[in-house]
Coordinates of C-alpha atoms in Angstrom, one line a residue:
M1 CA -16.3 -38.3 -5.1
L2 CA -14.0 -38.4 -8.2
L3 CA -15.0 -36.1 -11.0
D4 CA -15.0 -37.6 -14.5
Y5 CA -15.0 -34.9 -17.1
S6 CA -16.3 -37.2 -19.8
S7 CA -19.7 -36.5 -18.1
S8 CA -21.4 -33.2 -18.6
L9 CA -22.9 -33.4 -15.2
H10 CA -19.5 -33.6 -13.6
Y11 CA -18.5 -30.3 -15.3
V12 CA -21.6 -28.7 -13.7
L13 CA -20.6 -30.1 -10.3
A14 CA -17.1 -28.8 -10.8
L15 CA -18.5 -25.3 -11.4
L16 CA -21.2 -25.6 -8.7
P17 CA -20.1 -22.5 -6.7
E18 CA -19.9 -20.4 -9.8
A19 CA -23.3 -21.7 -11.1
V20 CA -25.0 -21.0 -7.8
L21 CA -23.6 -17.4 -7.7
A22 CA -24.6 -16.7 -11.3
V23 CA -28.2 -17.9 -10.6
F24 CA -28.4 -15.6 -7.5
G25 CA -26.9 -12.8 -9.5
M26 CA -29.8 -13.0 -12.0
W27 CA -32.3 -13.4 -9.2
V28 CA -31.0 -10.3 -7.4
L29 CA -31.2 -8.4 -10.7
L30 CA -34.8 -9.3 -11.2
A31 CA -35.6 -8.7 -7.5
G32 CA -34.1 -5.2 -7.8
V33 CA -36.4 -4.3 -10.8
S34 CA -39.4 -5.5 -8.8
R35 CA -38.4 -3.6 -5.7
R36 CA -37.8 -0.4 -7.7
R37 CA -41.3 -0.6 -9.2
S38 CA -42.8 -1.0 -5.8
G39 CA -40.9 2.0 -4.4
G40 CA -38.6 0.1 -2.0
L41 CA -35.1 1.1 -1.3
G42 CA -33.8 -2.4 -2.2
K43 CA -31.9 -3.4 1.0
E44 CA -33.6 -6.8 0.6
T45 CA -31.7 -7.4 -2.6
G46 CA -28.4 -6.8 -0.7
W47 CA -29.4 -9.5 1.9
L48 CA -30.4 -11.8 -1.0
A49 CA -26.9 -11.3 -2.5
L50 CA -25.4 -12.2 0.8
A51 CA -27.5 -15.3 0.9
G52 CA -26.2 -16.2 -2.6
L53 CA -22.6 -15.8 -1.3
L54 CA -23.5 -18.1 1.7
V55 CA -24.9 -20.8 -0.6
A56 CA -21.9 -20.5 -2.9
G57 CA -19.6 -20.9 0.1
V58 CA -21.5 -24.1 1.1
A59 CA -21.0 -25.4 -2.4
N60 CA -17.3 -24.5 -2.3
G61 CA -17.0 -26.3 1.1
W62 CA -18.6 -29.4 -0.4
L63 CA -16.0 -29.4 -3.2
Y64 CA -13.2 -28.8 -0.7
S65 CA -14.2 -31.6 1.6
G66 CA -15.2 -34.5 -0.6
V67 CA -14.4 -34.0 -4.3
A68 CA -11.3 -34.9 -6.2
E69 CA -10.4 -34.8 -9.9
G70 CA -8.7 -37.3 -12.1
G71 CA -5.5 -35.7 -13.5
T72 CA -4.4 -32.1 -14.0
A73 CA -5.1 -31.6 -17.7
A74 CA -8.8 -30.7 -17.6
M75 CA -9.9 -27.2 -18.4
I76 CA -11.5 -26.8 -15.0
A77 CA -9.4 -27.2 -11.8
V78 CA -10.9 -28.6 -8.6
D79 CA -7.8 -28.2 -6.6
R80 CA -7.2 -26.5 -3.2
L81 CA -5.7 -23.4 -4.9
R82 CA -8.9 -22.7 -6.6
L83 CA -11.1 -23.5 -3.6
F84 CA -8.9 -21.4 -1.2
A85 CA -9.1 -18.5 -3.6
N86 CA -12.9 -18.9 -3.7
W87 CA -13.1 -18.4 0.1
V88 CA -11.1 -15.1 -0.3
F89 CA -13.4 -13.9 -3.1
I90 CA -16.6 -14.8 -1.2
L91 CA -15.3 -13.1 1.9
G92 CA -14.3 -10.0 0.1
A93 CA -17.6 -9.8 -1.8
G94 CA -19.6 -10.4 1.4
F95 CA -17.9 -7.6 3.3
A96 CA -18.1 -5.3 0.3
I97 CA -21.9 -5.8 0.1
V98 CA -22.4 -5.3 3.9
I99 CA -20.6 -1.9 3.9
A100 CA -22.5 -1.0 0.7
L101 CA -26.0 -1.6 2.3
P102 CA -26.3 1.8 4.0
Y103 CA -24.3 3.6 1.3
V104 CA -26.5 2.4 -1.6
A105 CA -29.7 3.3 0.4
R106 CA -28.4 6.7 1.4
Q107 CA -27.2 7.6 -2.1
R108 CA -30.4 6.1 -3.6
L109 CA -28.5 4.0 -6.1
Q110 CA -30.2 1.2 -8.0
A111 CA -29.6 -1.6 -5.4
G112 CA -30.5 -4.7 -7.5
E113 CA -28.1 -3.8 -10.3
Y114 CA -25.4 -2.8 -7.9
Y115 CA -25.4 -6.1 -5.9
S116 CA -25.9 -8.2 -9.0
L117 CA -22.7 -6.6 -10.5
V118 CA -20.8 -7.6 -7.4
L119 CA -22.0 -11.2 -7.7
F120 CA -21.2 -11.3 -11.4
A121 CA -17.7 -9.9 -10.8
T122 CA -17.2 -12.5 -8.1
V123 CA -18.3 -15.3 -10.6
G124 CA -15.7 -13.9 -13.0
M125 CA -13.0 -14.2 -10.3
M126 CA -14.0 -17.7 -9.4
V127 CA -13.9 -18.8 -13.1
M128 CA -10.4 -17.3 -13.4
A129 CA -9.2 -19.2 -10.4
A130 CA -10.8 -22.4 -11.7
S131 CA -9.3 -22.2 -15.2
R132 CA -6.4 -24.2 -16.6
D133 CA -7.0 -22.8 -20.0
L134 CA -5.9 -19.3 -21.1
M135 CA -9.1 -18.7 -23.1
L136 CA -11.3 -19.6 -20.1
I137 CA -9.1 -17.3 -17.9
F138 CA -9.7 -14.5 -20.4
L139 CA -13.5 -15.1 -20.4
G140 CA -13.5 -15.0 -16.6
L141 CA -11.3 -11.9 -16.6
E142 CA -13.7 -10.1 -18.9
L143 CA -16.7 -11.0 -16.9
M144 CA -15.1 -9.6 -13.8
S145 CA -13.8 -6.6 -15.6
I146 CA -17.0 -5.5 -17.3
A147 CA -18.9 -5.8 -14.0
V148 CA -16.2 -3.8 -12.2
Y149 CA -16.2 -1.1 -14.9
A150 CA -19.9 -0.6 -14.3
L151 CA -19.4 -0.5 -10.5
A152 CA -16.6 2.2 -10.8
G153 CA -19.0 4.5 -12.8
Y154 CA -22.1 3.4 -11.0
N155 CA -23.1 6.8 -9.4
R156 CA -24.2 8.6 -12.6
R157 CA -25.0 11.7 -10.6
D158 CA -21.3 12.1 -9.6
R159 CA -19.0 13.3 -12.3
R160 CA -15.9 11.8 -10.6
S161 CA -17.6 8.4 -10.6
A162 CA -18.5 8.6 -14.3
E163 CA -14.9 9.7 -15.1
A164 CA -13.5 6.8 -13.1
G165 CA -15.7 4.3 -14.9
L166 CA -14.7 5.7 -18.3
K167 CA -11.0 5.7 -17.5
Y168 CA -11.0 2.2 -16.1
F169 CA -13.0 1.0 -19.2
L170 CA -10.7 2.5 -21.8
L171 CA -7.4 1.5 -20.1
G172 CA -8.8 -1.9 -19.2
A173 CA -9.8 -2.5 -22.9
F174 CA -6.2 -1.8 -24.0
A175 CA -5.0 -4.2 -21.3
S176 CA -7.4 -6.9 -22.4
A177 CA -6.2 -6.5 -26.0
F178 CA -2.6 -7.0 -24.9
L179 CA -3.6 -10.1 -22.9
L180 CA -5.6 -11.6 -25.8
F181 CA -2.8 -11.0 -28.3
G182 CA -0.3 -12.6 -25.9
I183 CA -2.6 -15.6 -25.5
A184 CA -2.8 -15.9 -29.3
L185 CA 1.0 -15.8 -29.7
L186 CA 1.4 -18.4 -26.9
Y187 CA -1.1 -20.6 -28.7
G188 CA 0.9 -20.2 -31.9
A189 CA 4.1 -21.1 -30.0
A190 CA 2.8 -24.1 -28.1
G191 CA -0.2 -25.3 -30.2
S192 CA -2.6 -25.1 -27.2
T193 CA -4.1 -22.7 -24.7
N194 CA -4.2 -25.4 -22.0
L195 CA -1.7 -24.6 -19.3
H196 CA -0.7 -28.3 -18.9
A197 CA -0.2 -28.7 -22.6
I198 CA 1.8 -25.4 -22.8
S199 CA 4.1 -26.6 -19.9
E200 CA 4.7 -30.0 -21.6
A201 CA 5.5 -28.3 -24.9
L202 CA 8.0 -26.0 -23.3
S203 CA 9.6 -28.8 -21.3
A204 CA 10.0 -30.9 -24.4
G205 CA 11.4 -28.0 -26.4
A206 CA 8.6 -28.3 -29.0
A207 CA 7.4 -24.6 -28.8
V208 CA 8.1 -22.1 -31.5
E209 CA 10.7 -19.9 -29.8
G210 CA 10.1 -16.8 -32.0
L211 CA 6.6 -16.4 -30.6
L212 CA 7.3 -17.2 -27.0
G213 CA 9.0 -13.9 -26.1
P214 CA 6.4 -11.5 -27.6
G215 CA 3.6 -13.7 -26.3
L216 CA 5.0 -13.8 -22.8
A217 CA 5.6 -10.0 -22.8
L218 CA 2.1 -9.2 -23.9
L219 CA 0.6 -11.6 -21.5
T220 CA 2.6 -10.1 -18.6
I221 CA 1.5 -6.5 -19.6
G222 CA -2.2 -7.5 -19.6
L223 CA -1.9 -9.1 -16.2
A224 CA 0.3 -6.3 -14.8
F225 CA -2.5 -3.8 -15.5
K226 CA -4.9 -5.9 -13.4
V227 CA -2.6 -6.0 -10.4
S228 CA -1.7 -2.2 -10.7
A229 CA 2.0 -3.0 -11.2
V230 CA 4.3 -0.1 -12.2
P231 CA 4.3 1.2 -15.0
F232 CA 0.7 -0.1 -15.7
H233 CA -0.7 1.5 -12.5
M234 CA -1.9 4.9 -14.0
W235 CA -5.6 4.1 -13.7
T236 CA -5.5 3.1 -10.0
P237 CA -5.5 6.5 -8.1
D238 CA -8.1 8.2 -10.2
V239 CA -10.4 5.2 -10.3
Y240 CA -10.1 4.4 -6.6
E241 CA -10.8 8.0 -5.7
G242 CA -13.7 8.6 -8.1
A243 CA -15.6 5.3 -7.7
P244 CA -18.2 4.8 -5.0
T245 CA -16.2 3.9 -1.8
P246 CA -17.8 0.4 -1.4
A247 CA -17.0 -0.4 -5.0
T248 CA -13.4 0.9 -4.4
A249 CA -13.1 -1.5 -1.4
F250 CA -14.3 -4.4 -3.6
M251 CA -11.8 -3.5 -6.4
A252 CA -8.9 -3.0 -4.0
A253 CA -9.4 -6.3 -2.2
A254 CA -11.2 -9.0 -4.2
V255 CA -10.3 -7.9 -7.7
K256 CA -6.6 -7.8 -6.9
A257 CA -6.8 -11.2 -5.3
G258 CA -8.4 -12.7 -8.4
A259 CA -5.6 -11.2 -10.6
F260 CA -2.8 -12.6 -8.4
V261 CA -4.3 -16.1 -8.2
V262 CA -4.3 -16.1 -12.1
L263 CA -0.7 -14.9 -12.1
L264 CA 0.2 -17.7 -9.7
R265 CA -1.5 -20.4 -11.7
I266 CA -0.2 -19.2 -15.1
F267 CA 3.4 -18.7 -14.1
A268 CA 3.6 -21.7 -11.8
T269 CA 1.8 -24.4 -13.9
G270 CA 2.0 -23.1 -17.5
L271 CA 5.2 -21.1 -17.9
D272 CA 7.3 -22.6 -15.1
A273 CA 9.8 -23.8 -17.7
L274 CA 10.4 -20.2 -18.7
H275 CA 11.2 -19.0 -15.2
A276 CA 14.6 -17.8 -16.2
D277 CA 13.0 -15.6 -18.9
W278 CA 10.2 -13.9 -16.9
S279 CA 11.7 -13.8 -13.4
G280 CA 14.2 -11.0 -14.2
I281 CA 11.4 -8.8 -15.7
L282 CA 9.1 -9.4 -12.8
W283 CA 12.0 -8.7 -10.4
W284 CA 12.3 -5.2 -11.6
V285 CA 8.5 -4.7 -11.9
S286 CA 8.2 -5.8 -8.3
A287 CA 10.9 -3.5 -7.0
L288 CA 9.7 -0.5 -8.9
T289 CA 6.1 -1.1 -7.8
M290 CA 7.1 -1.3 -4.1
V291 CA 9.3 1.8 -4.2
F292 CA 7.0 3.9 -6.3
G293 CA 3.8 3.0 -4.5
N294 CA 5.2 3.8 -1.1
L295 CA 7.0 7.0 -2.0
V296 CA 4.0 8.5 -3.8
A297 CA 1.7 7.5 -0.9
L298 CA 3.8 9.6 1.4
V299 CA 2.6 12.9 -0.1
Q300 CA -1.1 12.2 -0.5
S301 CA -3.7 14.3 1.3
S302 CA -6.7 12.2 0.3
V303 CA -7.2 9.0 2.2
K304 CA -8.6 7.2 -0.8
R305 CA -5.7 8.1 -3.0
M306 CA -3.3 7.1 -0.2
L307 CA -4.9 3.7 0.0
A308 CA -4.7 3.5 -3.8
Y309 CA -1.0 4.0 -3.8
S310 CA -0.8 1.7 -0.9
S311 CA -2.6 -0.9 -3.0
I312 CA 0.0 -0.5 -5.7
A313 CA 2.8 -1.1 -3.1
H314 CA 1.1 -4.2 -1.8
G315 CA 1.0 -5.5 -5.4
G316 CA 4.7 -5.1 -5.5
Y317 CA 5.1 -7.2 -2.3
L318 CA 2.9 -9.9 -3.8
L319 CA 5.0 -10.0 -6.9
V320 CA 7.9 -11.0 -4.8
A321 CA 6.2 -14.4 -4.3
I322 CA 5.7 -14.8 -8.0
V323 CA 9.4 -14.1 -8.7
A324 CA 10.5 -16.4 -5.9
A325 CA 8.6 -19.3 -7.5
N326 CA 8.7 -21.7 -4.5
E327 CA 6.0 -23.2 -2.4
T328 CA 6.9 -21.2 0.7
A329 CA 6.4 -17.9 -1.2
A330 CA 3.2 -19.1 -2.9
A331 CA 1.6 -20.2 0.4
G332 CA 2.7 -16.8 1.8
L333 CA 1.0 -15.1 -1.2
L334 CA -2.3 -16.9 -0.6
F335 CA -2.2 -16.0 3.1
Y336 CA -1.3 -12.4 2.3
L337 CA -4.3 -12.2 -0.1
L338 CA -6.6 -13.4 2.6
V339 CA -5.3 -11.0 5.2
Y340 CA -5.1 -8.1 2.6
T341 CA -8.7 -8.6 1.6
V342 CA -9.9 -8.3 5.2
M343 CA -7.6 -5.3 5.9
T344 CA -8.6 -3.4 2.9
I345 CA -12.4 -3.9 3.4
A346 CA -12.0 -2.8 7.0
A347 CA -10.1 0.4 6.0
F348 CA -12.7 1.4 3.5
A349 CA -15.5 0.7 6.0
V350 CA -14.0 3.4 8.1
V351 CA -13.6 5.7 5.1
V352 CA -17.3 5.1 4.3
S353 CA -18.3 6.0 7.9
V354 CA -16.2 9.2 8.0
G355 CA -17.7 10.1 4.6
N356 CA -21.2 9.9 6.1
Q357 CA -22.1 7.1 3.7
G358 CA -21.1 9.4 0.8
E359 CA -17.9 10.8 -0.7
S360 CA -17.3 13.7 1.7
G361 CA -14.7 13.7 4.5
N362 CA -12.0 12.2 2.3
R363 CA -9.0 14.3 3.4
I364 CA -6.6 13.2 6.1
E365 CA -7.5 16.4 8.0
D366 CA -11.1 15.2 8.2
Y367 CA -9.8 12.5 10.6
Q368 CA -8.4 14.8 13.2
G369 CA -9.9 14.4 16.6
L370 CA -11.8 11.3 15.5
G371 CA -10.4 9.4 18.5
A372 CA -12.2 11.7 20.9
R373 CA -15.5 11.7 18.9
R374 CA -15.6 8.0 17.8
P375 CA -13.1 6.0 20.0
V376 CA -14.2 2.5 18.9
L377 CA -14.1 3.4 15.2
S378 CA -10.7 5.0 15.7
I379 CA -9.4 1.9 17.6
C380 CA -10.5 -0.3 14.7
M381 CA -8.9 2.0 12.1
T382 CA -5.7 2.0 14.1
I383 CA -5.5 -1.8 14.2
V384 CA -6.2 -1.9 10.5
L385 CA -3.5 0.7 9.7
L386 CA -1.0 -1.2 11.8
A387 CA -1.9 -4.5 10.0
L388 CA -1.5 -2.8 6.6
A389 CA 1.9 -1.4 7.6
G390 CA 3.0 -4.9 8.7
F391 CA 3.6 -3.9 12.3
P392 CA 5.0 -6.8 14.4
G393 CA 2.2 -8.7 16.1
T394 CA -0.4 -8.1 13.4
A395 CA -1.7 -10.4 10.6
G396 CA 0.0 -8.1 8.1
F397 CA 3.4 -8.8 9.7
I398 CA 2.9 -12.5 9.5
A399 CA 1.9 -12.3 5.9
K400 CA 5.0 -10.2 5.0
Y401 CA 7.2 -12.4 7.0
H402 CA 6.2 -15.4 4.9
L403 CA 6.9 -13.5 1.7
L404 CA 10.3 -12.7 3.1
L405 CA 10.9 -16.4 3.9
G406 CA 10.0 -17.3 0.3
A407 CA 12.3 -14.7 -1.1
A408 CA 15.2 -15.9 1.2
E409 CA 14.6 -19.5 0.1
A410 CA 15.0 -18.3 -3.5
S411 CA 18.1 -16.2 -2.6
L412 CA 16.3 -13.0 -3.6
W413 CA 18.2 -11.0 -1.0
K414 CA 18.1 -7.6 -2.7
L415 CA 14.3 -7.9 -3.4
A416 CA 13.8 -8.9 0.3
V417 CA 15.7 -5.9 1.5
I418 CA 13.6 -3.6 -0.8
L419 CA 10.5 -5.2 0.6
A420 CA 11.7 -4.6 4.2
L421 CA 12.8 -1.0 3.6
T422 CA 9.6 0.0 1.8
T423 CA 7.6 -1.5 4.6
V424 CA 9.4 0.8 7.0
V425 CA 8.6 3.7 4.7
S426 CA 4.9 2.8 4.7
Y427 CA 4.8 3.3 8.5
W428 CA 4.9 7.0 7.9
Y429 CA 1.7 7.4 5.8
Y430 CA -0.3 4.8 7.7
L431 CA 0.6 6.1 11.1
R432 CA 0.0 9.7 10.0
V433 CA -3.7 8.9 9.8
A434 CA -3.6 7.4 13.3
W435 CA -1.7 10.5 14.5
Y436 CA -4.4 12.8 13.1
M437 CA -7.1 10.7 14.8
W438 CA -5.5 10.5 18.3
M439 CA -3.0 13.4 18.6
R440 CA -4.8 16.3 16.9
D441 CA -7.5 18.4 18.5
A442 CA -11.1 17.8 17.3
P443 CA -12.1 20.2 14.5
A444 CA -14.6 23.0 14.8
E445 CA -18.2 22.1 14.6
G446 CA -19.5 21.8 11.1
R447 CA -16.6 19.8 9.9
P448 CA -17.4 16.3 8.6
T449 CA -15.8 14.5 11.5
G450 CA -18.5 15.9 13.8
Y451 CA -21.2 13.9 12.1
V452 CA -19.7 10.5 11.5
I453 CA -22.4 8.0 10.7
T454 CA -21.6 4.3 11.3
P455 CA -24.7 2.2 10.6
F456 CA -25.2 -1.2 12.2
A457 CA -24.2 -3.1 9.0
T458 CA -20.9 -1.2 8.7
R459 CA -20.2 -1.7 12.4
V460 CA -20.7 -5.5 12.0
A461 CA -18.4 -5.6 9.0
L462 CA -15.7 -3.6 10.8
V463 CA -15.8 -5.5 14.1
V464 CA -15.8 -8.9 12.4
S465 CA -13.0 -7.9 10.0
V466 CA -10.9 -6.5 12.9
A467 CA -11.5 -9.6 15.0
L468 CA -10.4 -11.8 12.0
L469 CA -7.2 -9.7 11.7
V470 CA -6.4 -10.0 15.4
L471 CA -7.0 -13.8 15.3
A472 CA -4.9 -14.2 12.2
G473 CA -2.1 -12.2 13.8
I474 CA -2.2 -14.2 17.1
F475 CA -3.1 -17.6 15.7
P476 CA -2.1 -17.8 12.0
G477 CA -1.6 -21.5 12.0
A478 CA -5.0 -22.6 10.6
A479 CA -5.0 -20.1 7.7
L480 CA -1.4 -20.8 6.9
E481 CA -2.0 -24.5 6.9
M482 CA -4.9 -24.1 4.4
A483 CA -2.7 -21.9 2.2
E484 CA 0.1 -24.5 2.3
N485 CA -2.3 -27.3 1.4
A486 CA -3.6 -25.2 -1.5
I487 CA -0.1 -25.0 -3.0
R488 CA 0.7 -28.7 -2.7
G489 CA 0.6 -30.3 -6.2
I490 CA 1.3 -27.0 -8.0
M491 CA 4.3 -27.5 -10.3
Y492 CA 7.4 -25.4 -9.6
V493 CA 10.9 -25.3 -10.9
A494 CA 13.9 -24.1 -8.9
P495 CA 14.8 -20.5 -9.7
Q496 CA 17.8 -20.2 -12.0
A497 CA 21.0 -18.9 -10.6
G498 CA 20.8 -15.7 -12.7
A499 CA 17.4 -14.8 -11.4
A500 CA 18.3 -15.6 -7.8
G501 CA 21.3 -13.4 -7.9
L502 CA 19.3 -10.3 -8.8

């Protein structure tokens, strides 16, 4: 089927996954109110949210298999990049909801509102990935952000959660202001917010040069905040530690994926002609983010804070692909986002279990002796930690290898060396957790590790995610092929010599 955007119906069809998920989000919200009035715990709303994700996935599959668009200038993209990203968002949201089912029930949180916020945040990510217009990207970003702000501060009985939500909201509002101001300046420079039109104006030399630099800088600042790039990372450790753990898992995985897909689309299709201007800045941001995230993670005693700084470091790895600006690196970025989403959700599933479906047991010392008490849980966590570290033979290694290939293709040798060295540094803090689990004696009775609760839903999410990681590490071909197909047709320019020599 060929979409004709002169028809309103075809616009609806182009946004079918988003529309389906938005309808289910409202349905879950209303169902949650009904369940609360009847005195239920609301697990049914969680399963309804999962059903919504399944239906949205079917709609996304229909677009992937049999729908094409005429041209690349429309506001809504129906390309493989958008549809591949949707799979990542749906997968991340689904796993996040599954591990939240026992947590929300045990903490007696308002289930309907919680799961609807996850769905609305996912809709925002999908709109961002589908947008070829900066204003539509901003609207999707705000829809995602507002929902995630609420998720971060969702547990009103926990002071740390309320503090996390407030910090995230205040700093996020500043970042949104920078982003919107940057969009306004780019509009003034190019006369349009459409990425295709901006690219044409830049290629033809018709843009107002005095507005391009400030607009590009402000746009980059706004997006750097969303991906936790240094020096715009300040919110990440406090928010990740204070937010409810399932919400942290969702933020660390799917939200980061959404922000990087937007970065990829903007810099690859709209600002590709300015590669020589922005690549040098992002080179330094990427290098600083990798070094800072890994070094600070070394000294953390809280597992959630360690994973927060680890998330910052992974953002630096992914920025390497943006700087490289070639199809090899971009395909590696998409594969990395898929693998990283699964790894992160699995890691936080273990954190939720060790915390007894709450926020206790968050210190690394609380994991000592876990291998003797919960061997299956510890084996799963060890596999996930090795994958996060990029240990050879894991899906994380395959993902980093393709980022390095893209960097080598762009002659970014110094950045590739920094990526490799910081990866080696990360082995220490990842394997330290595994060492506590397997090599330290079990703690005395009464410590949190003695009462680890792993409900059936969490076990399912953990086993499935670990199985996916093992399969992606041994047989990465299918996922890599999908990522490569998603990049075909995306415009790229060859990196300038000055940028490549950094």
